[in-house]
mmCIF file of C-alpha atoms and ligand atoms in Angstrom:
data_model
loop_
_atom_site.group_PDB
_atom_site.id
_atom_site.type_symbol
_atom_site.label_atom_id
_atom_site.label_comp_id
_atom_site.label_asym_id
_atom_site.label_seq_id
_atom_site.Cartn_x
_atom_site.Cartn_y
_atom_site.Cartn_z
ATOM 1 C CA MET K 1 14.610 -14.413 -14.512
ATOM 2 C CA LYS K 2 10.832 -15.358 -14.465
ATOM 3 C CA LEU K 3 8.131 -13.041 -13.573
ATOM 4 C CA PHE K 4 4.721 -14.275 -12.322
ATOM 5 C CA SER K 5 1.494 -12.504 -11.627
ATOM 6 C CA GLY K 6 -1.062 -13.761 -8.957
ATOM 7 C CA SER K 7 -4.655 -12.796 -9.774
ATOM 8 C CA ALA K 8 -4.755 -9.724 -7.392
ATOM 9 C CA ASN K 9 -3.470 -7.025 -9.612
ATOM 10 C CA PRO K 10 -2.617 -8.208 -13.161
ATOM 11 C CA ILE K 11 -2.664 -4.868 -14.778
ATOM 12 C CA LEU K 12 0.163 -3.769 -12.399
ATOM 13 C CA SER K 13 2.113 -7.030 -13.106
ATOM 14 C CA GLN K 14 1.700 -6.434 -17.068
ATOM 15 C CA LYS K 15 2.887 -2.813 -16.639
ATOM 16 C CA VAL K 16 6.040 -4.160 -14.538
ATOM 17 C CA ALA K 17 6.670 -6.752 -17.342
ATOM 18 C CA ASP K 18 6.452 -4.191 -19.981
ATOM 19 C CA LYS K 19 8.893 -1.959 -18.243
ATOM 20 C CA LEU K 20 11.306 -4.884 -17.665
ATOM 21 C CA GLY K 21 10.731 -5.929 -21.295
ATOM 22 C CA VAL K 22 10.003 -9.563 -20.264
ATOM 23 C CA PRO K 23 6.811 -11.446 -20.786
ATOM 24 C CA LEU K 24 4.727 -12.598 -17.851
ATOM 25 C CA SER K 25 5.380 -16.148 -17.127
ATOM 26 C CA LYS K 26 2.596 -18.754 -17.483
ATOM 27 C CA ALA K 27 0.723 -20.236 -14.478
ATOM 28 C CA GLU K 28 -2.753 -21.577 -14.167
ATOM 29 C CA ILE K 29 -4.664 -20.370 -11.106
ATOM 30 C CA VAL K 30 -7.717 -22.417 -10.508
ATOM 31 C CA ARG K 31 -10.595 -21.666 -8.162
ATOM 32 C CA PHE K 32 -12.689 -24.669 -7.053
ATOM 33 C CA GLU K 33 -16.332 -24.219 -6.329
ATOM 34 C CA ASN K 34 -15.658 -24.822 -2.607
ATOM 35 C CA SER K 35 -13.245 -21.590 -2.755
ATOM 36 C CA GLU K 36 -10.050 -23.789 -2.605
ATOM 37 C CA ILE K 37 -7.165 -22.559 -4.853
ATOM 38 C CA ARG K 38 -4.687 -24.573 -7.097
ATOM 39 C CA ILE K 39 -1.640 -23.044 -8.778
ATOM 40 C CA HIS K 40 -0.052 -24.693 -11.767
ATOM 41 C CA ILE K 41 3.359 -23.307 -13.086
ATOM 42 C CA GLU K 42 3.310 -23.849 -16.818
ATOM 43 C CA GLU K 43 7.016 -23.070 -17.609
ATOM 44 C CA GLU K 44 10.430 -24.352 -16.978
ATOM 45 C CA VAL K 45 11.635 -22.506 -13.948
ATOM 46 C CA LYS K 46 14.503 -24.936 -12.860
ATOM 47 C CA ASN K 47 17.582 -22.697 -11.592
ATOM 48 C CA GLU K 48 15.661 -19.474 -12.391
ATOM 49 C CA ASP K 49 15.162 -16.530 -10.240
ATOM 50 C CA CYS K 50 11.318 -16.182 -9.963
ATOM 51 C CA TYR K 51 9.366 -13.271 -8.938
ATOM 52 C CA VAL K 52 5.625 -13.157 -7.873
ATOM 53 C CA ILE K 53 3.800 -10.139 -7.850
ATOM 54 C CA GLN K 54 0.639 -10.188 -5.521
ATOM 55 C CA PRO K 55 -0.816 -7.437 -3.402
ATOM 56 C CA THR K 56 -2.570 -9.163 -0.608
ATOM 57 C CA ALA K 57 -5.504 -6.670 -0.627
ATOM 58 C CA ASN K 58 -9.181 -7.683 -0.123
ATOM 59 C CA PRO K 59 -9.939 -10.502 -0.335
ATOM 60 C CA SER K 60 -6.770 -10.716 1.632
ATOM 61 C CA ASP K 61 -6.755 -14.381 2.741
ATOM 62 C CA THR K 62 -7.523 -15.779 -0.695
ATOM 63 C CA HIS K 63 -4.636 -13.530 -2.229
ATOM 64 C CA LEU K 64 -2.329 -14.676 0.546
ATOM 65 C CA MET K 65 -3.013 -18.439 -0.072
ATOM 66 C CA GLU K 66 -2.440 -17.944 -3.797
ATOM 67 C CA LEU K 67 0.930 -16.113 -3.015
ATOM 68 C CA PHE K 68 1.886 -19.129 -0.710
ATOM 69 C CA PHE K 69 0.902 -21.725 -3.252
ATOM 70 C CA PHE K 70 2.947 -19.999 -5.820
ATOM 71 C CA CYS K 71 5.996 -20.289 -3.843
ATOM 72 C CA ASP K 72 5.370 -23.922 -3.061
ATOM 73 C CA ALA K 73 4.750 -24.770 -6.640
ATOM 74 C CA LEU K 74 8.109 -22.864 -7.863
ATOM 75 C CA ARG K 75 10.140 -24.504 -5.292
ATOM 76 C CA ARG K 76 8.813 -27.982 -6.178
ATOM 77 C CA GLN K 77 10.088 -27.169 -9.831
ATOM 78 C CA GLU K 78 13.543 -26.299 -8.425
ATOM 79 C CA ALA K 79 13.297 -22.487 -8.877
ATOM 80 C CA LYS K 80 16.648 -21.219 -7.896
ATOM 81 C CA LYS K 81 15.207 -18.377 -5.584
ATOM 82 C CA VAL K 82 11.511 -17.253 -5.148
ATOM 83 C CA PHE K 83 10.792 -13.644 -4.416
ATOM 84 C CA ALA K 84 7.640 -12.099 -3.186
ATOM 85 C CA ILE K 85 6.723 -8.537 -4.514
ATOM 86 C CA ILE K 86 3.589 -7.615 -2.356
ATOM 87 C CA PRO K 87 2.948 -4.083 -3.308
ATOM 88 C CA TYR K 88 0.216 -3.942 -0.637
ATOM 89 C CA PHE K 89 0.928 -5.954 2.413
ATOM 90 C CA GLY K 90 -2.334 -6.878 3.921
ATOM 91 C CA TYR K 91 -2.759 -7.301 7.748
ATOM 92 C CA ALA K 92 0.076 -4.803 8.175
ATOM 93 C CA ARG K 93 -1.875 -2.671 10.642
ATOM 94 C CA GLN K 94 -2.237 -5.789 12.996
ATOM 95 C CA ASP K 95 1.365 -5.473 14.045
ATOM 96 C CA VAL K 96 0.889 -5.217 17.720
ATOM 97 C CA GLN K 97 -1.651 -6.570 20.271
ATOM 98 C CA HIS K 98 -3.772 -3.314 20.391
ATOM 99 C CA ARG K 99 -5.793 -4.893 23.216
ATOM 100 C CA PRO K 100 -5.039 -7.894 25.250
ATOM 101 C CA GLY K 101 -6.270 -11.155 23.700
ATOM 102 C CA GLU K 102 -5.721 -10.084 20.154
ATOM 103 C CA CYS K 103 -3.727 -12.021 17.629
ATOM 104 C CA VAL K 104 -0.675 -10.238 15.950
ATOM 105 C CA SER K 105 -1.665 -11.188 12.396
ATOM 106 C CA ALA K 106 1.327 -9.399 10.575
ATOM 107 C CA ASN K 107 3.672 -11.505 12.518
ATOM 108 C CA VAL K 108 1.896 -14.796 11.568
ATOM 109 C CA ILE K 109 1.995 -13.941 7.922
ATOM 110 C CA ILE K 110 5.648 -13.011 7.936
ATOM 111 C CA ARG K 111 6.339 -16.520 9.578
ATOM 112 C CA PHE K 112 4.413 -18.092 6.839
ATOM 113 C CA LEU K 113 6.361 -16.287 4.151
ATOM 114 C CA GLU K 114 9.537 -17.468 5.696
ATOM 115 C CA SER K 115 8.681 -21.130 6.277
ATOM 116 C CA ILE K 116 7.257 -21.548 2.834
ATOM 117 C CA GLY K 117 10.544 -20.661 1.372
ATOM 118 C CA PHE K 118 10.430 -17.075 -0.016
ATOM 119 C CA TYR K 119 14.042 -15.895 -0.470
ATOM 120 C CA LYS K 120 13.278 -12.231 -0.279
ATOM 121 C CA VAL K 121 10.141 -9.994 0.187
ATOM 122 C CA TYR K 122 9.578 -6.686 -1.360
ATOM 123 C CA VAL K 123 6.627 -4.380 -0.288
ATOM 124 C CA ILE K 124 5.717 -0.842 -0.863
ATOM 125 C CA ASN K 125 5.230 1.505 2.056
ATOM 126 C CA LEU K 126 4.612 -1.084 4.859
ATOM 127 C CA HIS K 127 2.424 0.424 7.551
ATOM 128 C CA ASP K 128 5.138 0.568 10.163
ATOM 129 C CA GLU K 129 8.825 0.511 9.026
ATOM 130 C CA ALA K 130 9.616 -1.382 12.331
ATOM 131 C CA THR K 131 7.891 -4.341 10.916
ATOM 132 C CA GLU K 132 10.966 -4.932 8.826
ATOM 133 C CA GLY K 133 12.623 -6.185 12.000
ATOM 134 C CA VAL K 134 10.125 -9.055 12.332
ATOM 135 C CA PHE K 135 11.520 -10.547 8.958
ATOM 136 C CA SER K 136 14.393 -12.864 9.219
ATOM 137 C CA ILE K 137 14.809 -13.125 5.429
ATOM 138 C CA PRO K 138 15.970 -10.343 3.103
ATOM 139 C CA PHE K 139 13.358 -7.581 2.887
ATOM 140 C CA LYS K 140 12.882 -4.277 1.133
ATOM 141 C CA ASN K 141 10.463 -1.598 1.811
ATOM 142 C CA ILE K 142 10.051 0.611 -1.432
ATOM 143 C CA ASP K 143 8.907 4.091 -1.032
ATOM 144 C CA ALA K 144 6.486 5.397 -3.311
ATOM 145 C CA PHE K 145 5.950 8.739 -1.732
ATOM 146 C CA PRO K 146 8.272 10.590 -3.954
ATOM 147 C CA ILE K 147 6.266 9.917 -7.042
ATOM 148 C CA LEU K 148 3.025 11.053 -5.283
ATOM 149 C CA ALA K 149 5.049 14.074 -4.244
ATOM 150 C CA GLU K 150 5.865 14.714 -7.700
ATOM 151 C CA GLU K 151 2.307 14.419 -9.122
ATOM 152 C CA ILE K 152 1.082 16.808 -6.295
ATOM 153 C CA ARG K 153 3.911 19.352 -7.429
ATOM 154 C CA LYS K 154 2.664 19.141 -10.959
ATOM 155 C CA TYR K 155 -1.051 19.634 -9.842
ATOM 156 C CA ILE K 156 -0.198 22.630 -7.471
ATOM 157 C CA GLY K 157 2.442 24.304 -9.524
ATOM 158 C CA THR K 158 4.523 26.300 -7.083
ATOM 159 C CA VAL K 159 5.136 24.604 -3.733
ATOM 160 C CA THR K 160 6.524 26.626 -0.818
ATOM 161 C CA THR K 161 6.295 26.036 3.034
ATOM 162 C CA GLU K 162 4.349 29.567 3.079
ATOM 163 C CA THR K 163 1.613 28.207 0.772
ATOM 164 C CA VAL K 164 1.514 24.505 1.524
ATOM 165 C CA ALA K 165 1.008 22.550 4.960
ATOM 166 C CA VAL K 166 1.954 18.989 5.233
ATOM 167 C CA VAL K 167 -0.470 17.251 7.658
ATOM 168 C CA SER K 168 -0.372 13.964 9.350
ATOM 169 C CA PRO K 169 -3.883 12.797 9.997
ATOM 170 C CA ASP K 170 -2.699 10.935 13.176
ATOM 171 C CA HIS K 171 0.307 10.652 15.529
ATOM 172 C CA GLY K 172 1.432 7.248 14.022
ATOM 173 C CA GLY K 173 1.947 8.998 10.655
ATOM 174 C CA VAL K 174 4.190 11.980 11.684
ATOM 175 C CA GLU K 175 7.421 10.457 10.468
ATOM 176 C CA ARG K 176 5.801 9.592 7.110
ATOM 177 C CA ALA K 177 4.394 13.137 6.731
ATOM 178 C CA ARG K 178 7.922 14.496 7.523
ATOM 179 C CA LYS K 179 9.591 12.510 4.903
ATOM 180 C CA PHE K 180 6.843 13.306 2.348
ATOM 181 C CA GLY K 181 7.441 17.067 3.183
ATOM 182 C CA ASP K 182 11.221 16.593 2.417
ATOM 183 C CA ASP K 183 10.174 15.020 -0.893
ATOM 184 C CA LEU K 184 7.634 17.761 -1.746
ATOM 185 C CA PHE K 185 9.548 20.732 -0.524
ATOM 186 C CA GLY K 186 12.983 19.392 -1.794
ATOM 187 C CA HIS K 187 14.592 20.163 1.632
ATOM 188 C CA THR K 188 14.208 19.270 5.382
ATOM 189 C CA GLU K 189 13.600 22.788 6.765
ATOM 190 C CA HIS K 190 9.866 22.484 7.221
ATOM 191 C CA SER K 191 7.388 21.854 9.880
ATOM 192 C CA ILE K 192 4.437 19.518 9.655
ATOM 193 C CA SER K 193 0.982 19.652 11.281
ATOM 194 C CA VAL K 194 -0.630 16.644 13.212
ATOM 195 C CA VAL K 195 -4.190 15.701 13.761
ATOM 196 C CA GLU K 196 -4.918 14.128 17.066
ATOM 197 C CA LYS K 197 -7.011 10.991 15.984
ATOM 198 C CA LYS K 198 -8.901 8.768 18.489
ATOM 199 C CA ARG K 199 -9.900 5.326 17.374
ATOM 200 C CA ASP K 200 -12.812 3.328 19.027
ATOM 201 C CA LEU K 201 -10.981 -0.102 19.286
ATOM 202 C CA ALA K 202 -14.272 -1.627 20.259
ATOM 203 C CA HIS K 203 -15.830 -0.595 16.960
ATOM 204 C CA ILE K 204 -14.188 -1.213 13.578
ATOM 205 C CA HIS K 205 -13.731 1.715 11.267
ATOM 206 C CA LYS K 206 -14.528 4.242 13.881
ATOM 207 C CA SER K 207 -12.247 7.254 14.574
ATOM 208 C CA VAL K 208 -12.537 11.060 15.362
ATOM 209 C CA ALA K 209 -10.232 13.741 14.666
ATOM 210 C CA LEU K 210 -9.917 15.622 18.149
ATOM 211 C CA ASP K 211 -7.536 18.465 17.474
ATOM 212 C CA LEU K 212 -4.863 19.911 15.022
ATOM 213 C CA TYR K 213 -1.475 20.989 16.068
ATOM 214 C CA GLY K 214 0.331 23.294 13.729
ATOM 215 C CA ASP K 215 -0.736 26.143 11.436
ATOM 216 C CA VAL K 216 -2.702 25.368 8.272
ATOM 217 C CA LYS K 217 -4.453 29.003 8.033
ATOM 218 C CA GLY K 218 -4.391 30.215 4.356
ATOM 219 C CA ARG K 219 -2.528 27.329 3.057
ATOM 220 C CA THR K 220 -3.206 24.263 0.923
ATOM 221 C CA ALA K 221 -3.288 21.287 3.429
ATOM 222 C CA ILE K 222 -1.973 17.996 2.143
ATOM 223 C CA LEU K 223 -2.905 15.020 4.263
ATOM 224 C CA VAL K 224 -0.492 12.246 4.056
ATOM 225 C CA ASP K 225 -1.282 8.512 4.956
ATOM 226 C CA ASP K 226 -0.362 5.020 3.933
ATOM 227 C CA MET K 227 -3.758 3.747 3.259
ATOM 228 C CA ILE K 228 -7.432 4.527 3.089
ATOM 229 C CA THR K 229 -9.915 1.847 4.045
ATOM 230 C CA SER K 230 -13.290 3.621 5.323
ATOM 231 C CA GLY K 231 -11.857 6.976 4.421
ATOM 232 C CA GLY K 232 -12.989 8.115 7.977
ATOM 233 C CA THR K 233 -9.339 9.229 8.945
ATOM 234 C CA LEU K 234 -8.794 11.375 5.951
ATOM 235 C CA MET K 235 -12.242 13.021 5.864
ATOM 236 C CA HIS K 236 -12.294 13.937 9.609
ATOM 237 C CA ALA K 237 -8.876 15.261 9.400
ATOM 238 C CA ALA K 238 -9.827 17.194 5.961
ATOM 239 C CA GLN K 239 -12.837 18.855 7.831
ATOM 240 C CA LEU K 240 -10.647 19.901 10.626
ATOM 241 C CA CYS K 241 -8.034 21.449 8.377
ATOM 242 C CA LEU K 242 -10.730 23.537 6.600
ATOM 243 C CA ASP K 243 -12.309 24.573 9.996
ATOM 244 C CA ARG K 244 -8.721 25.745 10.923
ATOM 245 C CA GLY K 245 -8.500 27.918 7.860
ATOM 246 C CA ALA K 246 -6.894 25.832 5.221
ATOM 247 C CA THR K 247 -7.871 26.928 1.734
ATOM 248 C CA ARG K 248 -8.305 23.480 0.376
ATOM 249 C CA VAL K 249 -7.219 19.874 1.218
ATOM 250 C CA LEU K 250 -5.454 17.400 -0.969
ATOM 251 C CA THR K 251 -4.267 13.963 0.046
ATOM 252 C CA ALA K 252 -1.345 11.612 -0.613
ATOM 253 C CA VAL K 253 -2.176 8.095 0.047
ATOM 254 C CA ILE K 254 -0.240 5.012 -1.064
ATOM 255 C CA HIS K 255 -2.795 2.234 -0.890
ATOM 256 C CA HIS K 256 -6.530 2.735 -1.692
ATOM 257 C CA ASP K 257 -7.647 -0.393 0.322
ATOM 258 C CA PHE K 258 -11.217 0.854 -0.052
ATOM 259 C CA GLY K 259 -14.306 -0.257 2.068
ATOM 260 C CA PRO K 260 -17.639 -0.518 0.213
ATOM 261 C CA LYS K 261 -18.794 2.957 0.887
ATOM 262 C CA ALA K 262 -15.542 4.763 0.741
ATOM 263 C CA PRO K 263 -15.361 5.818 -2.786
ATOM 264 C CA GLU K 264 -18.862 7.555 -2.861
ATOM 265 C CA GLN K 265 -18.197 9.264 0.581
ATOM 266 C CA LEU K 266 -14.698 10.559 -0.465
ATOM 267 C CA GLN K 267 -16.185 11.747 -3.645
ATOM 268 C CA ALA K 268 -18.732 13.787 -1.683
ATOM 269 C CA SER K 269 -16.197 14.928 0.948
ATOM 270 C CA ALA K 270 -14.582 18.051 1.393
ATOM 271 C CA ILE K 271 -11.282 16.815 -0.109
ATOM 272 C CA GLU K 272 -10.425 18.196 -3.376
ATOM 273 C CA LYS K 273 -8.204 15.570 -4.630
ATOM 274 C CA ILE K 274 -6.886 12.194 -3.639
ATOM 275 C CA PHE K 275 -3.427 11.181 -5.128
ATOM 276 C CA THR K 276 -2.772 7.522 -4.726
ATOM 277 C CA THR K 277 -1.034 4.710 -6.484
ATOM 278 C CA ASP K 278 -1.991 1.397 -8.149
ATOM 279 C CA THR K 279 -0.445 -1.083 -5.560
ATOM 280 C CA ILE K 280 -4.083 -2.385 -5.398
ATOM 281 C CA ALA K 281 -6.233 -3.093 -8.402
ATOM 282 C CA LEU K 282 -8.935 -0.421 -8.570
ATOM 283 C CA LYS K 283 -12.255 -2.037 -9.387
ATOM 284 C CA GLU K 284 -14.693 -0.177 -11.991
ATOM 285 C CA GLU K 285 -17.129 0.467 -9.211
ATOM 286 C CA GLN K 286 -14.425 2.184 -7.008
ATOM 287 C CA LYS K 287 -13.339 4.825 -9.824
ATOM 288 C CA PHE K 288 -14.283 8.336 -8.813
ATOM 289 C CA GLU K 289 -13.407 11.698 -10.259
ATOM 290 C CA LYS K 290 -11.339 12.975 -7.144
ATOM 291 C CA LEU K 291 -9.112 9.956 -7.391
ATOM 292 C CA SER K 292 -5.859 10.165 -9.366
ATOM 293 C CA GLU K 293 -3.894 7.109 -9.711
ATOM 294 C CA VAL K 294 -0.201 6.927 -10.568
ATOM 295 C CA SER K 295 1.647 3.686 -11.218
ATOM 296 C CA VAL K 296 4.347 2.020 -9.201
ATOM 297 C CA ALA K 297 5.469 -0.260 -11.998
ATOM 298 C CA LYS K 298 8.705 1.742 -12.584
ATOM 299 C CA LEU K 299 9.681 1.540 -8.856
ATOM 300 C CA ILE K 300 9.067 -2.322 -8.807
ATOM 301 C CA SER K 301 10.905 -2.807 -12.158
ATOM 302 C CA GLU K 302 13.917 -0.882 -10.790
ATOM 303 C CA VAL K 303 14.322 -3.105 -7.781
ATOM 304 C CA VAL K 304 13.903 -6.356 -9.773
ATOM 305 C CA SER K 305 16.305 -5.588 -12.692
HETATM 306 C C1 LIG G 401 -3.713 3.852 10.588
HETATM 307 O O1 LIG G 401 -2.939 3.758 11.360
HETATM 308 C C2 LIG G 401 -3.485 4.076 9.125
HETATM 309 O O2 LIG G 401 -2.375 4.756 8.865
HETATM 310 C C3 LIG G 401 -4.709 4.826 8.352
HETATM 311 O O3 LIG G 401 -4.739 6.187 8.704
HETATM 312 C C4 LIG G 401 -6.032 4.074 8.717
HETATM 313 O O4 LIG G 401 -5.869 2.623 8.561
HETATM 314 C C5 LIG G 401 -6.881 4.521 7.570
HETATM 315 O O5 LIG G 401 -8.196 3.809 7.755
HETATM 316 P P1 LIG G 401 -9.678 4.543 7.520
HETATM 317 O O6 LIG G 401 -9.566 5.079 6.154
HETATM 318 O O7 LIG G 401 -10.656 3.338 7.639
HETATM 319 O O8 LIG G 401 -9.871 5.592 8.544
#
């Protein structure tokens, strides 16, 4: 078995390699002055199972092309099977035509992954589980929420349904929040609260929290989401929870796919703590006090070994 890292999150790749007790395999990634990329595999891979770890986060297109070229280069060297480990699957939110005339980008990327010759794709908490049905090659969606639930349990201490309210910041996340509640409480006998979010499809990164269904009064509210970009969804939902009597707001979010202003605004927001993972590399300027990162390396190493 050979484990390769794209350039998107080498720290995570190294952690996975350490967990597996294998070295990262050698490949040269060249970026030309005109932005084109060249991948050169620098190891013997003939008849080997080869894994490529590459979250396709910002800059998504560059990271996607790198991933595609890795697969092509490995197949040309007669690798037995090539597996894509995509901890964060960029474009996953563009999985339907939200308005007539739009592309369905997630579908296009899946077609590319298949036709280039990946044998199997692993992702972590894909935006919508139903997207799995679009893949016609083996696919595995790894759930990292249990490790976030564990972190939050450690942070809060005692977790009961009387003292904690699990909240979905939009209708689309209800099932996700319910499953997180199962992990957090350790049983399924709990209700969740839901924020009614309205997105302005004509303006990117604009949404409002219109209403909150459920009871958060006197409890710690935990907002559960798959990703943060502008931070608007979580910040508006957090304020609504506090307005409705929550004592404090924590968040459990898998992917920090931050827009440029998000770190500063989240640090200044009403949210007490943001628990997240390292599916996406965190740049130095994106670090802030309220952000707490836990690694998904162990989860990845378990599915690979
Ligand atoms: C939406 O369906 C997603 O689950 C997230 O709630 C959303 O994409 C977060 O984006 P932002 O941080 O820009 O509000």
